[in-house]
Amino acid sequence: MGKILTRMGDGSRVEMTAAEIQQDLEAAAQDAAERANVPSLTDDEIKYLLDLYKCKDRVVGVEEGKECCLTYDNMTSKIKRAHIPISKIQQLLLFERGLGADTLELAHIDYSFKQCKHVVQYEKPNMEQAVLQTIAPIFYGSMPNLGLYSVPDGPVANPGDMLPLGKIEESKEAFEQMAEYAIKDMVYVGSELYEKAGADGINFDTTAAAGDAEFYAALKAAEILHDKYPDMGIEMGMSGEFILGLHSEIEYNGVRLAGLYPQDQVKLAEQAGVTIFGPAINIGTNESLPWNLARSIVFTKACSEAAEIPIHANLGMGVGGVPLTLTPPLDALSRASKAHVELCRLDGL
Amino acid sequence: MSEKIFKEAIEAILKGDTDKATDVAKRGLDEGLNPIELMDKGFIQGINQVGDLFETGRLFLPQLVYSAMAMEKATEIINAAIPEEKALVTGKVVVGTVEGDVHDIGKTIVVSLFKANGFEVLDIGRDVPVERFIDQAEKFGAHIIGSSTLLTTTMAMQKQLEQELKKAGLREKYKTIVGGAPVTQRWADRIGADAYAQDAGDGVKKVKLLLTA
């Protein structure tokens, strides 16, 4: 067999032999398994992935009966971002009726809860109208984005300025203050959209991008919202394979958050009342797609097996074995989607 | 005896214990150990382990900062004991987040890990105009200019930095390294940067390569 055309993590085309692909698959699976202390891929799973890359079809899909939900984040900016003049509600209708989305998400273009707080009274009529015109469950989505609560964007001193000076305790206090501000904003926005505008749920997207304190804030906000509204849908999408320990000692329900991998993240999300969890495994742009995909599968599969709530893995620009390009190539996106759904038994993407 | 000292040096860095690192460095030199050997087999082994643990989520940023502080002190003591011509080549690096971008978590991690690896680092902060990168590099006597960006919209500033360095006739004076979530090797090649770092650990490796190139 000749060389197989695939890609690197930055989307560039590369030709590899079957043996080279197999080597990358095995090495990446082993690396991920050791990092997260979870099982590696079986020989059958490696063969499955190798066959996926040997297949010359431009686009692949899941077997009949293995279809899953399709959910999207930041839905109401995606079409507009392509410079197509379209309203938020039209975008939701397009996703639902034209693109087969199973859940919908109304979002503000400045996709952070802190910014959404200021426009929540404008977002509520949008949500009311959207709920009346669509059938699928609608989330209101945004990012916790803890960075916005520190200088120069917020009231708290910036831990990034203090850490290099060795002011460790001060930086921890700053992270804790930022978390408290973020919790208030997330609970406020979630309550307004759910209780007063009819949203079916809330999505905490790209959670923990600012580390363990941000994960804590999102968990705590989910817990408060779940206590207030037991039937509320709460989705939590993550931002990386493990929780960055920028505070390093912050805990939720007695568990230290720094360094947690997806199979442990999801257990805390369950305790907080989250109803859909989305692990996110970032791509290595210097490695091949087979390497990246095998790695993502190991982490996601362990998460899926540990979970008692639905898992909708993040697959898109630079996550889940999809290259870091503005528009994901279809060959790569369809292979990553098929492999994740079939090997990790996902409930959704 | 030397093996025991090397082990203690590794432990001091792993624990981020500046007092112990200072004591071990002084004791090792007093006992007649070769300073470069003490660095290579002791402290550098320790900081390499710190980097590996950080990369896999088993050691965290505050601990990394403590380890960097301990390493800085040990390097200072050992460098003072080495004849000037044999002093450890560490290199001076200016690091900042480009103009229009206030994301600095990744940059903070890079700065800590660079310091931990013995580089002299000038952190010029976030939202830094191109002119300031150049001005600060000139004043600091930098060997390398590192720029970070989280946003696709501010990546162009890395390209502008390359262009401005050329305009000022300074491009050959500095090595440049770029990083940040949307940045790739392809981007680095396209704008003419000398290196791309995927993460902080990769940045350390690339800076070492640039310094010896």
Coordinates of C-alpha atoms in Angstrom, one line a residue:
Chain A
M1 CA 0.0 0.0 0.0
G2 CA 1.2 3.5 -0.9
K3 CA 1.3 6.4 1.5
I4 CA -1.8 7.6 3.2
L5 CA -2.7 11.3 2.9
T6 CA -3.6 12.8 6.3
R7 CA -2.8 16.0 8.1
M8 CA -0.8 17.5 10.9
G9 CA -2.4 19.2 13.8
D10 CA -2.1 22.6 12.1
G11 CA -4.1 21.3 9.2
S12 CA -1.2 21.0 6.7
R13 CA -1.3 17.9 4.5
V14 CA 1.2 15.1 5.2
E15 CA 1.7 11.6 3.7
M16 CA 2.5 8.8 6.1
T17 CA 2.9 5.1 5.7
A18 CA 0.5 2.7 7.5
A19 CA 3.4 1.7 9.8
E20 CA 4.1 5.4 10.7
I21 CA 0.4 6.0 11.5
Q22 CA 0.2 2.9 13.6
Q23 CA 3.3 4.0 15.5
D24 CA 1.8 7.5 16.1
L25 CA -1.5 5.9 17.3
E26 CA 0.2 3.6 19.7
A27 CA 2.6 6.2 21.1
A28 CA -0.1 8.8 21.6
A29 CA -2.5 6.3 23.3
Q30 CA 0.3 5.2 25.6
D31 CA 1.2 8.8 26.5
A32 CA -2.4 9.8 27.2
A33 CA -3.0 6.7 29.3
E34 CA 0.1 7.4 31.5
R35 CA -0.8 11.0 32.0
A36 CA -4.4 10.4 33.0
N37 CA -3.7 7.0 34.7
V38 CA -6.4 5.4 32.5
P39 CA -6.4 2.4 30.2
S40 CA -4.7 2.8 26.8
L41 CA -6.4 1.7 23.5
T42 CA -6.8 -2.0 22.7
D43 CA -5.3 -3.6 19.6
D44 CA -8.7 -3.6 18.1
E45 CA -9.2 0.1 18.7
I46 CA -5.8 0.9 17.2
K47 CA -6.7 -1.2 14.2
Y48 CA -10.1 0.6 13.9
L49 CA -8.3 4.0 13.9
L50 CA -5.7 2.8 11.4
D51 CA -8.5 1.6 9.1
L52 CA -10.1 5.0 9.4
Y53 CA -7.0 6.7 8.0
K54 CA -6.5 4.0 5.4
C55 CA -10.0 4.6 4.1
K56 CA -9.8 6.9 1.1
D57 CA -13.3 8.4 1.5
R58 CA -13.2 12.1 1.8
V59 CA -16.0 12.1 4.4
V60 CA -16.9 9.3 6.8
G61 CA -19.9 8.8 9.1
V62 CA -21.0 6.7 12.0
E63 CA -22.7 3.3 11.5
E64 CA -26.5 3.2 11.4
G65 CA -27.8 3.0 15.0
K66 CA -24.8 4.9 16.4
E67 CA -26.0 8.4 15.7
C68 CA -25.8 10.9 18.4
C69 CA -27.1 14.3 19.4
L70 CA -25.5 17.4 17.7
T71 CA -25.1 20.3 20.0
Y72 CA -23.3 23.5 19.3
D73 CA -21.7 26.3 21.4
N74 CA -21.9 30.0 20.6
M75 CA -24.4 29.2 17.9
T76 CA -25.7 32.7 17.3
S77 CA -22.3 34.1 16.2
K78 CA -21.2 31.3 13.9
I79 CA -23.2 32.3 10.7
K80 CA -22.7 36.0 11.4
R81 CA -19.0 35.4 11.7
A82 CA -19.1 34.3 8.0
H83 CA -20.2 37.9 7.2
I84 CA -23.8 36.8 6.4
P85 CA -26.3 39.3 7.7
I86 CA -28.7 37.3 9.8
S87 CA -30.4 37.7 13.2
K88 CA -29.9 35.6 16.2
I89 CA -33.2 33.9 15.9
Q90 CA -32.8 33.2 12.2
Q91 CA -29.5 31.6 13.0
L92 CA -31.1 29.3 15.6
L93 CA -33.8 28.4 13.1
L94 CA -31.2 27.7 10.5
F95 CA -29.3 25.4 12.8
E96 CA -32.5 23.6 13.9
R97 CA -34.3 23.2 10.6
G98 CA -31.4 23.3 8.1
L99 CA -28.4 21.8 9.8
G100 CA -30.0 19.2 12.1
A101 CA -28.9 20.6 15.5
D102 CA -30.5 18.8 18.4
T103 CA -29.9 21.6 20.9
L104 CA -29.8 25.3 20.4
E105 CA -27.8 28.0 22.1
L106 CA -28.5 31.7 22.2
A107 CA -25.4 33.7 23.0
H108 CA -24.0 37.2 23.1
I109 CA -21.2 38.1 20.6
D110 CA -19.0 39.0 23.6
Y111 CA -19.1 35.4 24.9
S112 CA -18.4 35.9 28.6
F113 CA -20.9 35.9 31.5
K114 CA -19.5 39.2 32.8
Q115 CA -20.3 41.0 29.6
C116 CA -23.6 39.2 29.2
K117 CA -24.7 40.5 32.6
H118 CA -24.9 44.0 31.1
V119 CA -27.1 43.0 28.1
V120 CA -29.2 40.4 29.9
Q121 CA -32.4 42.6 29.6
Y122 CA -31.8 42.6 25.8
E123 CA -31.2 38.9 25.7
K124 CA -34.4 38.0 27.5
P125 CA -36.7 39.1 24.6
N126 CA -34.5 37.2 22.2
M127 CA -34.8 34.1 24.3
E128 CA -38.6 34.5 24.6
Q129 CA -38.9 34.8 20.8
A130 CA -36.6 31.9 20.2
V131 CA -38.4 29.6 22.5
L132 CA -41.7 30.4 20.8
Q133 CA -40.3 29.7 17.3
T134 CA -38.2 26.6 17.8
I135 CA -38.7 23.1 19.1
A136 CA -35.3 21.9 20.3
P137 CA -34.1 22.6 23.8
I138 CA -32.4 26.0 24.0
F139 CA -29.5 26.9 26.2
Y140 CA -28.1 30.3 27.0
G141 CA -24.4 29.9 26.6
S142 CA -21.3 31.8 27.6
M143 CA -17.8 31.4 29.1
P144 CA -16.9 31.9 32.8
N145 CA -13.8 33.8 31.6
L146 CA -12.3 34.5 35.0
G147 CA -9.6 36.7 33.5
L148 CA -12.2 39.5 33.0
Y149 CA -12.4 40.0 36.8
S150 CA -8.8 41.1 37.2
V151 CA -6.8 44.2 36.1
P152 CA -7.0 45.6 33.5
D153 CA -10.5 44.3 32.9
G154 CA -11.8 43.9 36.4
P155 CA -11.6 45.0 40.0
V156 CA -9.2 42.4 41.4
A157 CA -5.4 42.6 41.3
N158 CA -4.0 40.4 38.5
P159 CA -2.5 37.2 39.7
G160 CA -0.4 37.1 36.6
D161 CA 1.4 40.2 37.9
M162 CA 1.9 38.8 41.4
L163 CA 3.0 35.3 40.6
P164 CA 6.3 36.2 38.9
L165 CA 7.1 38.4 42.0
G166 CA 6.7 35.4 44.2
K167 CA 3.5 36.8 45.8
I168 CA 1.9 33.4 45.9
E169 CA -0.6 33.9 48.8
E170 CA -1.8 37.2 47.3
S171 CA -2.3 35.6 43.9
K172 CA -4.4 32.8 45.5
E173 CA -6.5 35.4 47.3
A174 CA -7.0 37.2 44.0
F175 CA -8.2 34.0 42.3
E176 CA -10.6 33.4 45.1
Q177 CA -12.1 36.9 44.8
M178 CA -12.3 36.6 41.0
A179 CA -14.2 33.3 41.5
E180 CA -16.8 34.9 43.8
Y181 CA -17.5 37.7 41.3
A182 CA -17.8 35.1 38.5
I183 CA -20.2 33.0 40.5
K184 CA -22.5 35.9 41.0
D185 CA -22.6 36.8 37.4
M186 CA -23.2 33.2 36.2
V187 CA -26.0 32.7 38.7
Y188 CA -27.6 36.0 37.8
V189 CA -27.5 35.5 34.0
G190 CA -28.6 31.9 34.3
S191 CA -31.5 32.8 36.6
E192 CA -32.7 35.6 34.4
L193 CA -32.7 33.6 31.2
Y194 CA -34.1 30.4 32.7
E195 CA -36.7 31.8 35.1
K196 CA -37.8 35.0 33.3
A197 CA -37.2 34.2 29.6
G198 CA -37.9 30.4 29.3
A199 CA -34.5 29.0 28.4
D200 CA -34.2 25.3 28.9
G201 CA -30.8 25.5 30.3
I202 CA -27.4 27.2 30.6
N203 CA -24.0 26.3 29.1
F204 CA -20.8 27.0 30.8
D205 CA -18.5 27.0 27.8
T206 CA -14.6 26.7 27.8
T207 CA -14.7 26.2 31.5
A208 CA -11.4 26.3 33.5
A209 CA -9.5 28.1 30.7
A210 CA -8.2 30.3 33.6
G211 CA -7.4 27.3 35.7
D212 CA -8.7 25.6 38.9
A213 CA -10.3 28.7 40.4
E214 CA -12.4 29.1 37.2
F215 CA -13.5 25.5 37.4
Y216 CA -14.5 26.0 41.0
A217 CA -16.5 29.1 40.1
A218 CA -18.4 27.2 37.3
L219 CA -19.1 24.2 39.6
K220 CA -20.3 26.4 42.4
A221 CA -22.6 28.4 40.0
A222 CA -23.9 25.1 38.6
E223 CA -24.6 23.9 42.1
I224 CA -26.5 27.1 43.1
L225 CA -28.5 27.1 39.9
H226 CA -29.3 23.4 40.3
D227 CA -30.5 24.0 43.8
K228 CA -32.7 26.9 42.6
Y229 CA -34.0 25.1 39.6
P230 CA -33.8 21.4 39.8
D231 CA -35.1 20.8 36.3
M232 CA -32.7 23.2 34.6
G233 CA -30.4 21.8 32.0
I234 CA -26.8 22.6 32.8
E235 CA -24.1 21.9 30.2
M236 CA -20.4 22.3 31.1
G237 CA -17.9 22.3 28.3
M238 CA -14.2 22.2 29.3
S239 CA -11.1 23.9 27.8
G240 CA -8.3 21.4 28.2
E241 CA -7.3 17.9 29.2
F242 CA -6.4 18.7 32.7
I243 CA -7.2 21.5 35.1
L244 CA -4.4 24.0 35.2
G245 CA -3.3 24.7 38.8
L246 CA -3.0 28.4 38.8
H247 CA -4.3 28.7 42.4
S248 CA -3.3 25.1 43.0
E249 CA -5.1 24.4 46.3
I250 CA -8.7 25.3 45.6
E251 CA -11.1 22.4 46.3
Y252 CA -14.7 21.5 45.5
N253 CA -16.5 19.1 47.8
G254 CA -13.1 18.2 49.4
V255 CA -11.4 17.4 46.1
R256 CA -8.4 19.4 44.9
L257 CA -9.2 20.7 41.4
A258 CA -5.7 21.3 40.1
G259 CA -4.5 18.5 37.8
L260 CA -7.8 16.7 37.4
Y261 CA -8.3 14.8 34.1
P262 CA -11.7 14.4 32.4
Q263 CA -12.7 11.2 34.1
D264 CA -12.4 13.0 37.5
Q265 CA -13.7 16.4 36.2
V266 CA -17.0 14.8 35.2
K267 CA -17.6 13.3 38.7
L268 CA -17.5 16.7 40.3
A269 CA -19.7 18.2 37.5
E270 CA -22.3 15.5 38.3
Q271 CA -22.1 16.4 42.0
A272 CA -22.7 20.1 41.1
G273 CA -25.8 19.3 39.2
V274 CA -24.4 19.5 35.6
T275 CA -26.6 17.5 33.2
I276 CA -24.3 17.4 30.1
F277 CA -20.5 17.3 30.2
G278 CA -18.1 18.1 27.4
P279 CA -14.5 17.1 27.7
A280 CA -12.1 19.1 25.6
I281 CA -8.7 17.7 24.5
N282 CA -6.5 20.3 22.9
I283 CA -4.5 19.5 19.8
G284 CA -0.7 19.4 19.3
T285 CA -0.1 21.2 16.1
N286 CA 3.3 19.7 15.6
E287 CA 1.9 16.1 15.7
S288 CA -0.1 14.2 13.2
L289 CA -3.8 13.9 13.3
P290 CA -3.6 10.1 14.0
W291 CA -1.5 11.0 17.0
N292 CA -3.9 13.7 18.2
L293 CA -7.0 11.6 17.6
A294 CA -5.7 8.6 19.5
R295 CA -4.8 10.8 22.4
S296 CA -8.2 12.5 22.5
I297 CA -9.9 9.1 22.3
V298 CA -8.1 7.8 25.4
F299 CA -9.0 10.8 27.6
T300 CA -12.6 11.0 26.3
K301 CA -13.3 7.3 26.5
A302 CA -12.2 7.2 30.2
C303 CA -14.5 10.2 30.9
S304 CA -17.4 8.6 29.1
E305 CA -17.0 5.4 31.0
A306 CA -16.8 7.2 34.4
A307 CA -19.8 9.4 33.6
E308 CA -23.4 8.9 34.7
I309 CA -24.6 12.0 32.8
P310 CA -24.5 12.5 29.0
I311 CA -21.2 13.3 27.4
H312 CA -21.0 15.7 24.5
A313 CA -17.3 15.9 23.6
N314 CA -15.9 19.1 22.2
L315 CA -14.8 18.7 18.6
G316 CA -13.9 21.7 16.5
M317 CA -11.1 24.2 15.9
G318 CA -8.1 22.7 17.7
V319 CA -9.9 20.3 20.0
G320 CA -10.8 16.6 19.9
G321 CA -8.4 15.6 17.1
V322 CA -9.6 18.4 14.7
P323 CA -6.9 20.6 13.3
L324 CA -6.3 24.1 14.5
T325 CA -7.7 25.9 11.4
L326 CA -10.4 28.5 11.2
T327 CA -12.5 26.2 9.1
P328 CA -12.1 22.5 10.1
P329 CA -11.3 20.3 7.1
L330 CA -14.1 17.8 6.5
D331 CA -11.9 14.8 6.2
A332 CA -10.4 15.5 9.6
L333 CA -13.6 16.5 11.3
S334 CA -15.7 13.6 10.1
R335 CA -13.0 11.1 11.1
A336 CA -12.6 12.6 14.5
S337 CA -16.4 12.6 15.0
K338 CA -16.9 9.0 13.9
A339 CA -14.1 7.7 16.0
H340 CA -15.2 9.6 19.2
V341 CA -18.8 8.5 18.8
E342 CA -18.1 4.9 18.1
L343 CA -15.1 4.3 20.4
C344 CA -16.2 6.5 23.3
R345 CA -19.9 5.7 23.1
L346 CA -20.7 9.4 23.2
D347 CA -24.2 10.8 23.7
G348 CA -23.4 13.8 21.6
L349 CA -20.9 16.1 20.0
Chain B
M1 CA 29.2 12.0 48.6
S2 CA 28.6 13.8 45.4
E3 CA 25.6 11.6 44.6
K4 CA 24.1 12.6 47.9
I5 CA 24.6 16.3 47.1
F6 CA 23.1 15.9 43.6
K7 CA 20.1 14.2 45.1
E8 CA 19.6 17.0 47.6
A9 CA 19.9 19.6 44.8
I10 CA 17.2 17.8 42.9
E11 CA 15.0 17.7 45.9
A12 CA 15.5 21.3 46.7
I13 CA 14.3 22.3 43.3
L14 CA 11.4 19.9 43.3
K15 CA 10.2 21.3 46.6
G16 CA 10.9 24.9 45.6
D17 CA 13.0 25.3 48.7
T18 CA 15.3 28.4 48.1
D19 CA 17.0 28.0 51.5
K20 CA 17.8 24.4 50.9
A21 CA 19.0 25.1 47.3
T22 CA 21.2 27.9 48.6
D23 CA 22.7 25.6 51.3
V24 CA 23.2 22.7 48.9
A25 CA 24.9 24.9 46.3
K26 CA 27.3 26.4 48.9
R27 CA 28.0 23.0 50.5
G28 CA 28.6 21.4 47.2
L29 CA 31.2 24.1 46.3
D30 CA 32.8 23.9 49.7
E31 CA 33.2 20.2 49.3
G32 CA 35.1 20.8 46.1
L33 CA 32.5 19.6 43.6
N34 CA 32.9 20.8 40.1
P35 CA 30.3 23.6 39.8
I36 CA 29.2 22.7 36.3
E37 CA 28.8 19.1 37.3
L38 CA 26.8 20.2 40.4
M39 CA 24.5 22.2 38.1
D40 CA 24.1 19.5 35.4
K41 CA 23.7 16.5 37.6
G42 CA 21.8 18.2 40.4
F43 CA 19.9 21.4 39.9
I44 CA 19.2 21.0 36.2
Q45 CA 17.9 17.5 36.7
G46 CA 15.6 18.9 39.3
I47 CA 14.2 21.6 37.1
N48 CA 13.7 19.2 34.2
Q49 CA 11.6 17.0 36.5
V50 CA 9.7 20.1 37.6
G51 CA 9.0 20.9 33.9
D52 CA 7.8 17.3 33.3
L53 CA 5.5 17.3 36.3
F54 CA 4.0 20.7 35.3
E55 CA 3.4 19.5 31.8
T56 CA 1.3 16.6 33.0
G57 CA -0.7 18.4 35.7
R58 CA 1.1 17.0 38.7
L59 CA 2.8 20.2 39.8
F60 CA 1.2 23.6 39.6
L61 CA 2.0 27.2 38.9
P62 CA 2.7 28.4 42.5
Q63 CA 5.0 25.5 43.0
L64 CA 6.7 26.2 39.7
V65 CA 7.3 29.8 40.8
Y66 CA 8.9 28.6 44.0
S67 CA 11.1 26.1 42.1
A68 CA 12.1 29.0 39.7
M69 CA 13.1 31.1 42.7
A70 CA 15.2 28.3 44.1
M71 CA 16.8 27.7 40.8
E72 CA 17.6 31.3 40.3
K73 CA 19.4 31.4 43.6
A74 CA 21.4 28.2 43.0
T75 CA 22.4 29.4 39.5
E76 CA 23.6 32.7 41.0
I77 CA 25.8 31.0 43.6
I78 CA 27.2 28.4 41.1
N79 CA 27.8 31.0 38.4
A80 CA 29.8 33.1 40.8
A81 CA 32.1 30.1 41.3
I82 CA 32.7 29.5 37.6
P83 CA 35.4 31.4 35.8
E84 CA 33.7 34.1 33.6
E85 CA 34.6 32.5 30.3
K86 CA 33.1 29.2 31.4
A87 CA 29.9 30.7 33.0
L88 CA 26.7 28.9 32.1
V89 CA 25.2 30.4 29.0
T90 CA 21.7 31.3 30.0
G91 CA 20.5 34.0 27.6
K92 CA 18.3 37.0 28.0
V93 CA 14.8 36.8 26.9
V94 CA 12.1 39.5 26.6
V95 CA 8.6 38.1 26.8
G96 CA 5.2 39.9 26.3
T97 CA 1.7 39.5 25.1
V98 CA 1.1 41.5 21.9
E99 CA -0.9 44.7 21.6
G100 CA -4.7 44.2 21.7
D101 CA -4.4 41.1 23.8
V102 CA -4.7 41.1 27.6
H103 CA -4.5 37.3 28.0
D104 CA -1.4 36.6 30.1
I105 CA -1.9 33.3 31.8
G106 CA 0.2 31.4 29.3
K107 CA 2.8 34.1 29.2
T108 CA 3.1 34.0 33.0
I109 CA 3.7 30.2 32.9
V110 CA 6.3 30.7 30.2
V111 CA 8.1 33.4 32.2
S112 CA 8.2 31.1 35.3
L113 CA 9.5 28.1 33.4
F114 CA 12.1 30.2 31.6
K115 CA 13.3 31.6 34.9
A116 CA 13.4 28.2 36.3
N117 CA 15.6 27.1 33.5
G118 CA 18.1 29.8 34.3
F119 CA 17.3 32.3 31.5
E120 CA 17.3 36.0 32.4
V121 CA 13.7 37.1 31.6
L122 CA 12.2 40.5 31.2
D123 CA 8.4 40.2 31.4
I124 CA 7.0 43.3 29.7
G125 CA 3.4 42.4 30.4
R126 CA 0.3 42.3 28.2
D127 CA -1.1 44.5 25.5
V128 CA 2.4 45.5 24.5
P129 CA 2.9 47.6 21.3
V130 CA 5.5 46.4 18.9
E131 CA 7.8 49.4 19.5
R132 CA 7.9 48.5 23.2
F133 CA 9.0 45.0 22.4
I134 CA 12.0 46.4 20.4
D135 CA 12.7 49.2 22.8
Q136 CA 12.8 46.9 25.9
A137 CA 14.9 44.3 24.0
E138 CA 17.4 47.0 23.2
K139 CA 17.6 48.3 26.8
F140 CA 17.7 44.8 28.3
G141 CA 20.4 43.5 25.9
A142 CA 18.1 40.6 25.0
H143 CA 19.2 37.7 22.8
I144 CA 15.6 36.5 22.2
I145 CA 12.2 38.3 21.8
G146 CA 9.2 36.1 22.7
S147 CA 5.7 37.2 21.8
S148 CA 2.4 35.6 22.8
T149 CA -1.1 35.9 21.5
L150 CA -4.3 34.1 22.3
L151 CA -6.4 35.7 19.6
T152 CA -6.6 35.2 15.9
T153 CA -7.2 38.9 15.6
T154 CA -4.0 39.9 17.3
M155 CA -1.7 37.3 15.6
A156 CA -0.9 39.9 13.0
M157 CA 1.1 41.8 15.7
Q158 CA 3.7 39.1 15.7
K159 CA 4.1 39.6 11.9
Q160 CA 4.4 43.4 12.5
L161 CA 7.1 42.8 15.1
E162 CA 9.1 40.9 12.4
Q163 CA 8.6 43.7 9.9
E164 CA 9.5 46.5 12.4
L165 CA 12.7 44.6 13.4
K166 CA 13.7 44.5 9.8
K167 CA 12.8 48.1 9.2
A168 CA 15.0 49.1 12.2
G169 CA 17.9 47.0 10.9
L170 CA 17.7 44.9 14.0
R171 CA 16.3 41.6 12.7
E172 CA 19.6 39.8 12.7
K173 CA 20.4 41.0 16.2
Y174 CA 17.6 39.0 17.8
K175 CA 16.1 35.6 17.6
T176 CA 12.3 35.6 17.7
I177 CA 10.0 33.0 19.1
V178 CA 6.2 33.0 18.9
G179 CA 3.5 31.2 20.8
G180 CA -0.2 31.3 21.8
A181 CA -3.3 29.2 21.3
P182 CA -3.9 30.0 17.6
V183 CA -0.2 30.1 16.6
T184 CA 1.4 27.2 14.7
Q185 CA 4.8 26.4 13.1
R186 CA 3.2 27.3 9.8
W187 CA 2.4 30.8 11.1
A188 CA 6.0 31.1 12.4
D189 CA 7.4 30.1 9.1
R190 CA 5.1 32.4 7.2
I191 CA 6.0 35.5 9.2
G192 CA 9.7 34.6 9.4
A193 CA 10.0 34.0 13.2
D194 CA 12.9 31.9 14.2
A195 CA 10.9 29.5 16.3
Y196 CA 7.5 28.4 17.4
A197 CA 6.7 27.1 20.9
Q198 CA 3.6 24.9 21.4
D199 CA 3.7 25.4 25.2
A200 CA 6.0 26.6 27.9
G201 CA 8.0 23.3 28.0
D202 CA 8.5 23.4 24.3
G203 CA 9.5 27.1 24.6
V204 CA 12.4 26.2 27.0
K205 CA 13.7 23.6 24.4
K206 CA 13.4 26.0 21.5
V207 CA 15.1 28.9 23.4
K208 CA 18.0 26.6 24.3
L209 CA 18.3 25.6 20.6
L210 CA 18.2 29.3 19.5
L211 CA 20.9 30.2 22.0
T212 CA 23.2 27.6 20.7
A213 CA 22.4 28.1 17.0

